[in-house]
mmCIF file of C-alpha atoms and ligand atoms in Angstrom:
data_model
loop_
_atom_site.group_PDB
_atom_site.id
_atom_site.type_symbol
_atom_site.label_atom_id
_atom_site.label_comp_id
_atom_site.label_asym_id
_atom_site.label_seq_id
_atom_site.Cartn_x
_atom_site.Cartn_y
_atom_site.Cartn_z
ATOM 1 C CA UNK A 899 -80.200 85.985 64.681
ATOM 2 C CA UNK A 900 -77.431 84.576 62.425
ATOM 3 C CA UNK A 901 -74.509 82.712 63.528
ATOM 4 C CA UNK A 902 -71.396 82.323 61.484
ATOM 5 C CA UNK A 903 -69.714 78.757 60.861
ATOM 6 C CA UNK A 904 -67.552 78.737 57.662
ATOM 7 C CA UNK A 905 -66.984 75.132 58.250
ATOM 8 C CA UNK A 906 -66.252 72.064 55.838
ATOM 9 C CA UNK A 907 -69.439 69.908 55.937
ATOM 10 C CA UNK A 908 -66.789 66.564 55.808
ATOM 11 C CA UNK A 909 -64.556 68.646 58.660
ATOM 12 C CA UNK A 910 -64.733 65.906 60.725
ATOM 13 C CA UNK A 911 -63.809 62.765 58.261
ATOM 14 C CA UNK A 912 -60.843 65.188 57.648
ATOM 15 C CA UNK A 913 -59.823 65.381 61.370
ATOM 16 C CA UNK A 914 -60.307 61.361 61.063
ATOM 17 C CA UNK A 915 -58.044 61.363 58.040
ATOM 18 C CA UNK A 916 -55.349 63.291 59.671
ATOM 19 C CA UNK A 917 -55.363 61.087 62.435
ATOM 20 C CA UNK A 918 -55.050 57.659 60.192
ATOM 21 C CA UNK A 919 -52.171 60.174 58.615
ATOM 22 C CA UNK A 920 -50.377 60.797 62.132
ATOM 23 C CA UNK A 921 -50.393 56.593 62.608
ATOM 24 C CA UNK A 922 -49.124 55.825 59.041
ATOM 25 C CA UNK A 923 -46.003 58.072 59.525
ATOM 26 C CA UNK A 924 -45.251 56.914 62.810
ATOM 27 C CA UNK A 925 -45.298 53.634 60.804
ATOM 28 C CA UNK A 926 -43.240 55.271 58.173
ATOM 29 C CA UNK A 927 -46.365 53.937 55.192
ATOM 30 C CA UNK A 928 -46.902 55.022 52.043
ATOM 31 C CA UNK A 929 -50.368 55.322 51.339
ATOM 32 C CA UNK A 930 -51.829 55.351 47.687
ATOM 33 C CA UNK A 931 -55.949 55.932 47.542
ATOM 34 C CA UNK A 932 -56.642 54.276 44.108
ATOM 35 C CA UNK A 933 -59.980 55.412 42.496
ATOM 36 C CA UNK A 934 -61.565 54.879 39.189
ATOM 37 C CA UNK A 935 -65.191 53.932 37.898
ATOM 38 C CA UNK A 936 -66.345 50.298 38.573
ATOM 39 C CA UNK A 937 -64.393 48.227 35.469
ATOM 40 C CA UNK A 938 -61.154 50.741 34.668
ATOM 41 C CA UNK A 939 -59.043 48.268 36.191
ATOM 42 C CA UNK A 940 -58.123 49.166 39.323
ATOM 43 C CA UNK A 941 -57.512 45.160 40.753
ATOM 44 C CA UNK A 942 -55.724 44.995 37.868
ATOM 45 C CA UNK A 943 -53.415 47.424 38.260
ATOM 46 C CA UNK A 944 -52.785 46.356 42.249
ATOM 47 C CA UNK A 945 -51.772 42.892 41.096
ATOM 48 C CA UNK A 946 -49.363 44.079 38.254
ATOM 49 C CA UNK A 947 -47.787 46.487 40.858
ATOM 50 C CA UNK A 948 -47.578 43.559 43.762
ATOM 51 C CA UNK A 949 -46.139 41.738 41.313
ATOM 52 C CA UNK A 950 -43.481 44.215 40.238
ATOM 53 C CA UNK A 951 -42.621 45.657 43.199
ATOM 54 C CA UNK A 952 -43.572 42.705 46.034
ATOM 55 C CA UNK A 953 -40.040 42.311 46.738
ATOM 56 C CA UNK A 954 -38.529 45.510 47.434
ATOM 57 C CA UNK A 955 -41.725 46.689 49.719
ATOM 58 C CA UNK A 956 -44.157 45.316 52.110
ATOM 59 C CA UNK A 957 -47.474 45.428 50.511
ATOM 60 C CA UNK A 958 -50.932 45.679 51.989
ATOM 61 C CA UNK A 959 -54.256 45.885 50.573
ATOM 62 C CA UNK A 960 -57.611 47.274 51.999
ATOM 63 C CA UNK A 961 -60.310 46.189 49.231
ATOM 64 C CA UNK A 962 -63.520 48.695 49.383
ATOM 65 C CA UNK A 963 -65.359 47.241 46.306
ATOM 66 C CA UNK A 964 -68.606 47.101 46.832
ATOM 67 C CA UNK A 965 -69.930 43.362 45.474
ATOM 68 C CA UNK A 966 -68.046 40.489 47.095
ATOM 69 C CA UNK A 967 -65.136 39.439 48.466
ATOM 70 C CA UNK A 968 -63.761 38.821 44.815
ATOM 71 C CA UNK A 969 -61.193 41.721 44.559
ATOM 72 C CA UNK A 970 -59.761 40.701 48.035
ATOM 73 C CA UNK A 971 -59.444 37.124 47.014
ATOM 74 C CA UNK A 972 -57.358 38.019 43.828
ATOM 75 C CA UNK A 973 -54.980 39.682 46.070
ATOM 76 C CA UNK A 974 -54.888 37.144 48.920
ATOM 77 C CA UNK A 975 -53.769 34.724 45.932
ATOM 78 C CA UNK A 976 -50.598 37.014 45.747
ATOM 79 C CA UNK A 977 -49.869 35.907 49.467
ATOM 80 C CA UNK A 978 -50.599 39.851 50.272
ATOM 81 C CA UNK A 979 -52.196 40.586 53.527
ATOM 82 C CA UNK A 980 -55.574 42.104 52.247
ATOM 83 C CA UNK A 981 -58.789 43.328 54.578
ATOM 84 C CA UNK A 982 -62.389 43.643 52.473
ATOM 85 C CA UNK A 983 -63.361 46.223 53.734
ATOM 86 C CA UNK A 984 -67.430 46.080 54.355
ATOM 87 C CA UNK A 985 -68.555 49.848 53.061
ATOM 88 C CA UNK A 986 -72.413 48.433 53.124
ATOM 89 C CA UNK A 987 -73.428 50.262 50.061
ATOM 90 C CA UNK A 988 -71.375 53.286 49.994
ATOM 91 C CA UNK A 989 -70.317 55.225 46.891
ATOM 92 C CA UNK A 990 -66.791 55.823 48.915
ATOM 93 C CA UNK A 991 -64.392 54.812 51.669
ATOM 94 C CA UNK A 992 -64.133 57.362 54.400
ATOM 95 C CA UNK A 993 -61.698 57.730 56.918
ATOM 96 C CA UNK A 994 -63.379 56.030 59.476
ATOM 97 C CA UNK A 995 -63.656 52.839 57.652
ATOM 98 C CA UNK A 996 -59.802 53.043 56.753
ATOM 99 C CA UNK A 997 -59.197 53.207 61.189
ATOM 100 C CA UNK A 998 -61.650 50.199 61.525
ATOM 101 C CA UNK A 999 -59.876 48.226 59.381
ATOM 102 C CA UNK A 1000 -56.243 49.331 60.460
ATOM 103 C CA UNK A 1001 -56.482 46.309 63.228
ATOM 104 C CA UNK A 1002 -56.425 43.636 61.176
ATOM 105 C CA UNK A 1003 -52.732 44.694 59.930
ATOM 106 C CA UNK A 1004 -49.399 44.284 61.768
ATOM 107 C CA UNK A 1005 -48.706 48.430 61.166
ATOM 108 C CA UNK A 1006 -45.008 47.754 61.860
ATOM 109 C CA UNK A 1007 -44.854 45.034 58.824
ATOM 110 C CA UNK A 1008 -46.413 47.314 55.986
ATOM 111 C CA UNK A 1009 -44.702 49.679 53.787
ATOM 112 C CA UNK A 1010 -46.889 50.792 50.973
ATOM 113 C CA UNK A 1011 -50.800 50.603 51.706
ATOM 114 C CA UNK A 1012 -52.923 50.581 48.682
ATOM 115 C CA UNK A 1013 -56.420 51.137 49.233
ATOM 116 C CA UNK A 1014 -58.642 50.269 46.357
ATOM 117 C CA UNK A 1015 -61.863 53.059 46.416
ATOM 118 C CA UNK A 1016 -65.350 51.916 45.512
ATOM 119 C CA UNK A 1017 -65.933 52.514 41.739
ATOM 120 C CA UNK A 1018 -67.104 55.614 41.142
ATOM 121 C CA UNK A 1019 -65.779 58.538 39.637
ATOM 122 C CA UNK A 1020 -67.504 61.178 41.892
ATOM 123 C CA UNK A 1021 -67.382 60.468 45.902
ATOM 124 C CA UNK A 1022 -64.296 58.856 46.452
ATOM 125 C CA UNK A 1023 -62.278 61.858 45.415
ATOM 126 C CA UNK A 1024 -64.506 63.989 48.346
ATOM 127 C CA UNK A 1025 -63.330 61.835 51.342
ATOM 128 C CA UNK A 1026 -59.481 61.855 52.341
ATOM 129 C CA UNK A 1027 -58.752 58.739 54.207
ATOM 130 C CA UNK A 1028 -54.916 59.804 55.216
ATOM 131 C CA UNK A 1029 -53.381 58.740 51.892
ATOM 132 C CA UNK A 1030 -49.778 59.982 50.769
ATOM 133 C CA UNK A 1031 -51.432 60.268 47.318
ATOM 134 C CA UNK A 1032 -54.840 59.687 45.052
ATOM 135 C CA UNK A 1033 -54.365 58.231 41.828
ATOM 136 C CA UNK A 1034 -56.342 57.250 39.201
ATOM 137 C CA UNK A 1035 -57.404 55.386 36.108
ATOM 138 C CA UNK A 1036 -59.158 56.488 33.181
ATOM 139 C CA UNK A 1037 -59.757 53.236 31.245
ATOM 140 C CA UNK A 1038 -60.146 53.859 27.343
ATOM 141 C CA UNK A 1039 -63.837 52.628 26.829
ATOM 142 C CA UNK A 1040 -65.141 54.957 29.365
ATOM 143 C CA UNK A 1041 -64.494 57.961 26.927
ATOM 144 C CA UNK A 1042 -62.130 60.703 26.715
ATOM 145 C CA UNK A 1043 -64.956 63.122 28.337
ATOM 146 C CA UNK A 1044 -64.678 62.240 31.992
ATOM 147 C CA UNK A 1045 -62.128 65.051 32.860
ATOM 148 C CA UNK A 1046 -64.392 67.911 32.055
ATOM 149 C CA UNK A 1047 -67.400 65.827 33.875
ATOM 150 C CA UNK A 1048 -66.308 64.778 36.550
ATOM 151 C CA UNK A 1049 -62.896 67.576 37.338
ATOM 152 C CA UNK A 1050 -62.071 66.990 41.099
ATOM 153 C CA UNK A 1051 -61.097 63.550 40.515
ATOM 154 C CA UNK A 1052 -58.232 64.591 38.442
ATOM 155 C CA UNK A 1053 -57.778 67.543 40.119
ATOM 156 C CA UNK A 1054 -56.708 65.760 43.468
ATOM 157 C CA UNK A 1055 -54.876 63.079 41.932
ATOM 158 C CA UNK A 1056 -51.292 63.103 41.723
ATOM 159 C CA UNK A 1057 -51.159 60.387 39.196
ATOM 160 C CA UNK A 1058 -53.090 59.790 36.090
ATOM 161 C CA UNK A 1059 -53.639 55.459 34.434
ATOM 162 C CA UNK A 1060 -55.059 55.762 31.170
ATOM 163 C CA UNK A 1061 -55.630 52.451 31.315
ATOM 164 C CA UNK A 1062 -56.782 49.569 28.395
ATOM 165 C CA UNK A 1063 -54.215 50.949 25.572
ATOM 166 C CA UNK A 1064 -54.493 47.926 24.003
ATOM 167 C CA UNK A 1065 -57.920 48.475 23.270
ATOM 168 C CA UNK A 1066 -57.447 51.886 21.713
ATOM 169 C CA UNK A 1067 -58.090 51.100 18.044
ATOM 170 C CA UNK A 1068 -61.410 49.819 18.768
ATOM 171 C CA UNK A 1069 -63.406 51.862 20.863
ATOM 172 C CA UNK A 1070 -62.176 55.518 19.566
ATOM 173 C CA UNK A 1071 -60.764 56.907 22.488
ATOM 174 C CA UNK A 1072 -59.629 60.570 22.097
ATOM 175 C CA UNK A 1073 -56.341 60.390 23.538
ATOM 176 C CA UNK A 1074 -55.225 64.002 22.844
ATOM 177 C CA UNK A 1075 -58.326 65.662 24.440
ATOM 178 C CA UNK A 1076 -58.267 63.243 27.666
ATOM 179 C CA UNK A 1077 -54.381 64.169 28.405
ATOM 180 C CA UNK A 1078 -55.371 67.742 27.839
ATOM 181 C CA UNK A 1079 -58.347 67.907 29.859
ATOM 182 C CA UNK A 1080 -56.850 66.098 32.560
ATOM 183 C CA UNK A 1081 -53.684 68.289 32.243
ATOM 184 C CA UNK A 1082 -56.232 71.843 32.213
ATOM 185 C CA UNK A 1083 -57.790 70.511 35.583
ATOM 186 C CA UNK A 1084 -54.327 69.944 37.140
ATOM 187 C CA UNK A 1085 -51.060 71.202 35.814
ATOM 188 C CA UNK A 1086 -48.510 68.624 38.336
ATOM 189 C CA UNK A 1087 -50.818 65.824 37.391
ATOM 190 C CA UNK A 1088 -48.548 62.549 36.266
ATOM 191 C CA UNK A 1089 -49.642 60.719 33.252
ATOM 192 C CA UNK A 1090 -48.902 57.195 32.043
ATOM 193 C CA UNK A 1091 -50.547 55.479 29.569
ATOM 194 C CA UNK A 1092 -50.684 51.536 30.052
ATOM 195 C CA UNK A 1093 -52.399 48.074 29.714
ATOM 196 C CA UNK A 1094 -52.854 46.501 33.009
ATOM 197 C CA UNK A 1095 -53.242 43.642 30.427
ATOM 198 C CA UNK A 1096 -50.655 43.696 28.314
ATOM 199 C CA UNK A 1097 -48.186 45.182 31.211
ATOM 200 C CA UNK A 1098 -47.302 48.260 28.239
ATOM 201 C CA UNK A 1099 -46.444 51.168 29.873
ATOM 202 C CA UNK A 1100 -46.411 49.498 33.327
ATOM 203 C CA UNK A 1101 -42.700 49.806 34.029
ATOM 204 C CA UNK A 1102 -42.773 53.779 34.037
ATOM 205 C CA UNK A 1103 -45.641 54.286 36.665
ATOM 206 C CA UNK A 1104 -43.639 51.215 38.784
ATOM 207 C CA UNK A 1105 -40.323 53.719 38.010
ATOM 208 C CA UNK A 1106 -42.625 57.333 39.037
ATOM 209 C CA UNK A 1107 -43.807 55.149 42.292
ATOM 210 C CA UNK A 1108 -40.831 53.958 43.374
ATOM 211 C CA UNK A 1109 -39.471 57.379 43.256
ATOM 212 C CA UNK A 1110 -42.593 58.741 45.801
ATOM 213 C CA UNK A 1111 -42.137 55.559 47.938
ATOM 214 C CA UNK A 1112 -38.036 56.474 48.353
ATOM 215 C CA UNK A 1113 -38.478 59.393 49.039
ATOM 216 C CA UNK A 1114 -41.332 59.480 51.463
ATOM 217 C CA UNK A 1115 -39.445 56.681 53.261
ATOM 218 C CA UNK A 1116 -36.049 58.406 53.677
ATOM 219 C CA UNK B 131 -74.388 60.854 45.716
ATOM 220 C CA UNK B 132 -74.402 60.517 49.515
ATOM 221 C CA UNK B 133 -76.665 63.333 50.768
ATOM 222 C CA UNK B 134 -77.786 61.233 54.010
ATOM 223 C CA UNK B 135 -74.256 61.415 54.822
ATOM 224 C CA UNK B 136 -74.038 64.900 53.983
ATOM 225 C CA UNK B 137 -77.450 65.634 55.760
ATOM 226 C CA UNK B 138 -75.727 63.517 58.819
ATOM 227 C CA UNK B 139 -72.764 65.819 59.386
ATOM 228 C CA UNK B 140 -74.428 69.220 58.644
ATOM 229 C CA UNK B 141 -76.831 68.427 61.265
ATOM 230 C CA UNK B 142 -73.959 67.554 63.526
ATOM 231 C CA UNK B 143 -72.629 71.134 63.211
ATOM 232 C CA UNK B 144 -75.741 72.299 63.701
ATOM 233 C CA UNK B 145 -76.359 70.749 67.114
ATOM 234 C CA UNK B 146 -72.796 71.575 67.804
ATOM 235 C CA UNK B 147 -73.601 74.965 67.865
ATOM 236 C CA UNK B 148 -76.717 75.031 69.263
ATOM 237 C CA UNK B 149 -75.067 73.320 72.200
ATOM 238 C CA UNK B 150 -72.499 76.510 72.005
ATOM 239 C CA UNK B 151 -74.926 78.958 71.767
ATOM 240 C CA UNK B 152 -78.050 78.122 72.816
ATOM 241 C CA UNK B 153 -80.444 78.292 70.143
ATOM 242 C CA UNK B 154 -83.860 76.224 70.075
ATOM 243 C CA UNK B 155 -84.794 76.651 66.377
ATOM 244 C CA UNK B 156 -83.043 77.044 62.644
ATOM 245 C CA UNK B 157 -84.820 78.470 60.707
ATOM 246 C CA UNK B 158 -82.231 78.200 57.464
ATOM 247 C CA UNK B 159 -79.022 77.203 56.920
ATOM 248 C CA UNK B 160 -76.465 78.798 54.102
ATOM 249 C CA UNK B 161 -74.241 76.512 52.049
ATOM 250 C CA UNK B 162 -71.465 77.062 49.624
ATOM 251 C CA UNK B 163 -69.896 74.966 46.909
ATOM 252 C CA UNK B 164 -68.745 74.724 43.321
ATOM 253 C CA UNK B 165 -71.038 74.108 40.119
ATOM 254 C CA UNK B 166 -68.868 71.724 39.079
ATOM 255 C CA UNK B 167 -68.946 69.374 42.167
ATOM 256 C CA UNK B 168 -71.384 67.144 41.792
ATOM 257 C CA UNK B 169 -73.743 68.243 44.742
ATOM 258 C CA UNK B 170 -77.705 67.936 44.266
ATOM 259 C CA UNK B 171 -78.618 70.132 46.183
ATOM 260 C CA UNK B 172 -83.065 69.006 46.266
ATOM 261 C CA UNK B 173 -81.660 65.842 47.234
ATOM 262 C CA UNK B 174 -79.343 67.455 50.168
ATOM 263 C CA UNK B 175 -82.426 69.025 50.843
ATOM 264 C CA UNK B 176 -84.996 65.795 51.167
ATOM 265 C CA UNK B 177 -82.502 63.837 53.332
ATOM 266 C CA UNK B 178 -81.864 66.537 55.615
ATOM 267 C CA UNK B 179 -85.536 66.760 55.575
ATOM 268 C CA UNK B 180 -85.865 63.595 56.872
ATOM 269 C CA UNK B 181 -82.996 63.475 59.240
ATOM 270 C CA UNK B 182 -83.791 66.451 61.272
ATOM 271 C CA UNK B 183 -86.864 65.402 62.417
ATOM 272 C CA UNK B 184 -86.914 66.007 65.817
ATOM 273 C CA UNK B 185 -83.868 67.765 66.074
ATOM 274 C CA UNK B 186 -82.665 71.465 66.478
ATOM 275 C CA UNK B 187 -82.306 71.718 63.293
ATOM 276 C CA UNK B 188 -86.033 70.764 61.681
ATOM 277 C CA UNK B 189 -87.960 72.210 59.826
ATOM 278 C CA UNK B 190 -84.431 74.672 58.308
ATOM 279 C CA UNK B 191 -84.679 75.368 54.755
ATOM 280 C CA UNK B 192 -81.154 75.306 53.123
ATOM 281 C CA UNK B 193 -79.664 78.042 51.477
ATOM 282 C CA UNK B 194 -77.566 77.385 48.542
ATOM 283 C CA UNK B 195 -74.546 79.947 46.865
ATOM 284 C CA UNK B 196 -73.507 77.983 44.065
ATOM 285 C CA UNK B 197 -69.598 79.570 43.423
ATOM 286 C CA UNK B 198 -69.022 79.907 39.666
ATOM 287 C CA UNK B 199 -66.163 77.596 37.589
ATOM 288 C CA UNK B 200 -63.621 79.511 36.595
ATOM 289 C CA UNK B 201 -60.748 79.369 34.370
ATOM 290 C CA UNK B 202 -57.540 81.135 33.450
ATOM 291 C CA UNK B 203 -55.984 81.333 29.569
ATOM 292 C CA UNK B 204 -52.334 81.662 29.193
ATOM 293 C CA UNK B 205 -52.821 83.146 25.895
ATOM 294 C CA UNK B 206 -54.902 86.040 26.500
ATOM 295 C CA UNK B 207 -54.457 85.715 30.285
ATOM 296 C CA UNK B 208 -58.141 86.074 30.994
ATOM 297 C CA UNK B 209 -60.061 85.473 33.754
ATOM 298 C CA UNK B 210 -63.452 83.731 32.326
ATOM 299 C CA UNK B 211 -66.458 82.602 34.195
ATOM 300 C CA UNK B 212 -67.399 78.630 32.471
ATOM 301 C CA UNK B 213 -70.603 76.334 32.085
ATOM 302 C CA UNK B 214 -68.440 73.174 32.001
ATOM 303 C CA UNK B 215 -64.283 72.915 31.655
ATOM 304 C CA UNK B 216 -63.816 74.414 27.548
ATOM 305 C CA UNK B 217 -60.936 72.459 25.685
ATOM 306 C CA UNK B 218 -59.873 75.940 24.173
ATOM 307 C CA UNK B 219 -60.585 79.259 25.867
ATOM 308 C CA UNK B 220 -63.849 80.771 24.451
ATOM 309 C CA UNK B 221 -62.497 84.220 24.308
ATOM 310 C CA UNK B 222 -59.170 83.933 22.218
ATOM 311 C CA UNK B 223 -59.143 79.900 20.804
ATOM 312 C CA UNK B 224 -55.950 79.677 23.124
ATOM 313 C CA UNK B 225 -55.615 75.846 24.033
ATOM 314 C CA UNK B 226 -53.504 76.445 27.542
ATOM 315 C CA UNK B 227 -56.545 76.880 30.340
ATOM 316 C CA UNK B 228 -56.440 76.074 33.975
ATOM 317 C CA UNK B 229 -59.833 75.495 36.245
ATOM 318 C CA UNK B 230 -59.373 77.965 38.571
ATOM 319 C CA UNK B 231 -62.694 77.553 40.672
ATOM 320 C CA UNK B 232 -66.071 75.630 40.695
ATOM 321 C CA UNK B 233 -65.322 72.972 42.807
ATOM 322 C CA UNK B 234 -65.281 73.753 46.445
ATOM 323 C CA UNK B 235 -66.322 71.984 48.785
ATOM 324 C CA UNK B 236 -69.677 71.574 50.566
ATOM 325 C CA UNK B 237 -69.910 74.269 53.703
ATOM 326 C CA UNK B 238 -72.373 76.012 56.216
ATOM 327 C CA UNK B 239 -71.075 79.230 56.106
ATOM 328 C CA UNK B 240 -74.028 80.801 58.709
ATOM 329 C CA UNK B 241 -77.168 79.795 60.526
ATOM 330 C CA UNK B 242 -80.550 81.711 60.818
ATOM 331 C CA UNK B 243 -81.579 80.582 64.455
ATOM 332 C CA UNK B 244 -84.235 81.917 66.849
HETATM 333 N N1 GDP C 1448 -58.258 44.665 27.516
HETATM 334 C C1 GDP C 1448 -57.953 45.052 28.748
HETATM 335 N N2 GDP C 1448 -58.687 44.624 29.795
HETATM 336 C C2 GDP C 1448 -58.343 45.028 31.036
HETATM 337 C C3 GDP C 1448 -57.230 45.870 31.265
HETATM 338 N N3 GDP C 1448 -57.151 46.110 32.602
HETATM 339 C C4 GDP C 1448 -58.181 45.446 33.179
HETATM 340 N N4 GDP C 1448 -58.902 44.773 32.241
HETATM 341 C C5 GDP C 1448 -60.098 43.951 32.434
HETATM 342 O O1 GDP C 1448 -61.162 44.814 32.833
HETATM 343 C C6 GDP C 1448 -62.006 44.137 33.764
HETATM 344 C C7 GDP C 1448 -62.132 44.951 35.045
HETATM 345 O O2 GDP C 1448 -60.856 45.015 35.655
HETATM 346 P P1 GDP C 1448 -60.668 45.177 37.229
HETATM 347 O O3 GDP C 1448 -59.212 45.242 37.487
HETATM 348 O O4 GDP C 1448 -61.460 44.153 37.963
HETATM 349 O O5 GDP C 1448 -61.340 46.617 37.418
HETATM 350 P P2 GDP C 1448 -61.850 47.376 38.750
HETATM 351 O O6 GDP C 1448 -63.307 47.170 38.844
HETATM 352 O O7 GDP C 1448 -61.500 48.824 38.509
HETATM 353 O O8 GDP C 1448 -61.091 46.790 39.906
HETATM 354 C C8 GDP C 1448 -61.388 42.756 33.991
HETATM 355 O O9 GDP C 1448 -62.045 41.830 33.177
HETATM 356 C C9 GDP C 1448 -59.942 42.952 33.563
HETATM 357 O O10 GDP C 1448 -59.350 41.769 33.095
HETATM 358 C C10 GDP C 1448 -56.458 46.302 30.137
HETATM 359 O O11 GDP C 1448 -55.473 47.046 30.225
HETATM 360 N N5 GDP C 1448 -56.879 45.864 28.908
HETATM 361 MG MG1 MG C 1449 -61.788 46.005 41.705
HETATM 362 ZN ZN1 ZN C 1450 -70.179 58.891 48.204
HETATM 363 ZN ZN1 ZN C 1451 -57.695 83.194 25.901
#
């Protein structure tokens, strides 16, 4: 006998993530899911935009990276309230480990959440969490073929780091093919080019999130 | 890259409906997704091996339909089936594609139960 489902296999980490997504608007937060493979800079980029940003917004941190507690004590040192979050090996954050760590934050003090994913350029983007957006770096070293291998990534983000500019001369990144690539996966998706390093390029993506934050909030 | 999870929830459906319905036995299980999202599908298959044990739901084999990629020129406004994202479209050199399809989701779209 055959029974019919036509059912998401992650259907219930959705119904999860639309409950974390109920909570953050009653709280009126902006949510940013930040993903990238391990080493793009994605610390990096949450301290440069704490530091531009820190005192128009109330900033919060949930660290998922998989090592130590070494990301979530570079933010602490920013006098941000960060939570580690333990993912015990996991290639991803799901939504139930964003409602476990919800807790340890004062909801009605917070409003822009950044959640840094685990690295990894394939999971992460499977699992919503109850973010207002995905974005994500693309760090020059890596290569300018990740968009073609790994497409749903850039397909759900809304914004697009290519990350490590500074570095371009040396390590033969193909900057034309990446923005194309990226751009043939997903026609709205926003691209900035930038040195977490430097700070080049920085002051456009803090412009672009602004903008979301503003306009979510009104 | 995290089938036991996978394995996890399908299983969870699966006893969800056999609570439903009724069923004592699965005998398969039919899955969708897209070629281009990153699913291995023998190693879906080994944990969900090992996870059912005991369960409704041992013993199933699962069924895969792999749903082709997909994209769109705005040259020659073709419809082309793809191996892997092209930077120009294979039938006309036209460098404006979009992915159309190829990376849905995992789902259970039916169950073969006794
Ligand atoms: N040259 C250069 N190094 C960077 C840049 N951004 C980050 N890094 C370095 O890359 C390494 C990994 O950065 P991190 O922010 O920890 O990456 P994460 O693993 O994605 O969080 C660190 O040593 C950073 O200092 C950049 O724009 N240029
Ligand atoms: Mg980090
Ligand atoms: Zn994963
Ligand atoms: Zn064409």
């Amino acid at each position: 006998m055959k029974v019919k489902v036509v059912k998401k296999v992650l259907d219930a980490n959705d119904r999860i993530a639309e409950e974390n997504r109920k909570l953050f608007d009653q709280h009126k937060i902006f949510v940013i899911n930040l993903m990238s493979s391990p080493g793009a800079g994605k610390t990096s980029l949450v301290e440069q935009t704490i530091k531009a940003i820190k005192n128009k917004y109330k900033i919060a941190v949930i660290e998922g990276d998989i090592q130590d507690t070494y990301d979530a004590d570079r933010i602490a040192k920013l006098k941000i309230p960060v939570v580690q979050i333990n993912t015990g090996g996991a290639c991803h954050i799901d939504g139930n480990m964003i409602r476990e760590a919800l807790p340890s934050f004062d909801l009605n003090k917070i409003d822009l959440l950044i959640v840094e994913n685990v690295g990894n350029l394939v999971c992460p983007a499977e699992f919503k969490i109850g973010e207002n957006i995905k974005v994500m770096l693309l760090s020059t070293p890596e290569g300018a073929d990740k968009p073609a291998k790994y497409p749903l990534m850039f397909q759900e983000s809304a914004a697009l780091l290519i990350n490590k500019m500074d570095l371009i001369s040396y390590v033969d990144f193909d900057l034309k093919k990446a923005r194309h690539d990226s751009l043939s996966l997903n026609k709205k998706l926003k691209i900035f080019e930038v040195s977490c390093k430097t700070a080049a390029g920085l002051e456009a993506w803090i412009a672009w999130l602004t903008q979301r934050i503003d306009e979510f909030k009104k | 890259m995290h089938e036991l999870y996978l394995a996890e929830s399908i299983i969870d459906i699966i006893q969800n409906y056999a609570a439903r319905d009724g069923f004592k036995k699965v005998n398969s299980v039919s899955l969708s997704y897209g070629r281009l999202s990153c699913i291995e599908a023998k190693s879906l298959q080994f944990a969900f091996d090992v996870q059912a044990k005991g369960t409704t739901a041992e013993g199933a084999a699962l069924e895969f339909k792999i749903l082709p990629a997909m994209i769109h020129c705005f040259s020659c406004e073709k419809d082309l089936e793809v191996k892997m994202l092209p930077g120009d479209c294979p039938s006309c050199g036209g460098n404006e594609v979009v992915l159309t399809a190829g990376t849905e989701e995992l789902q259970i779209l039916e169950l073969d139960v006794d």
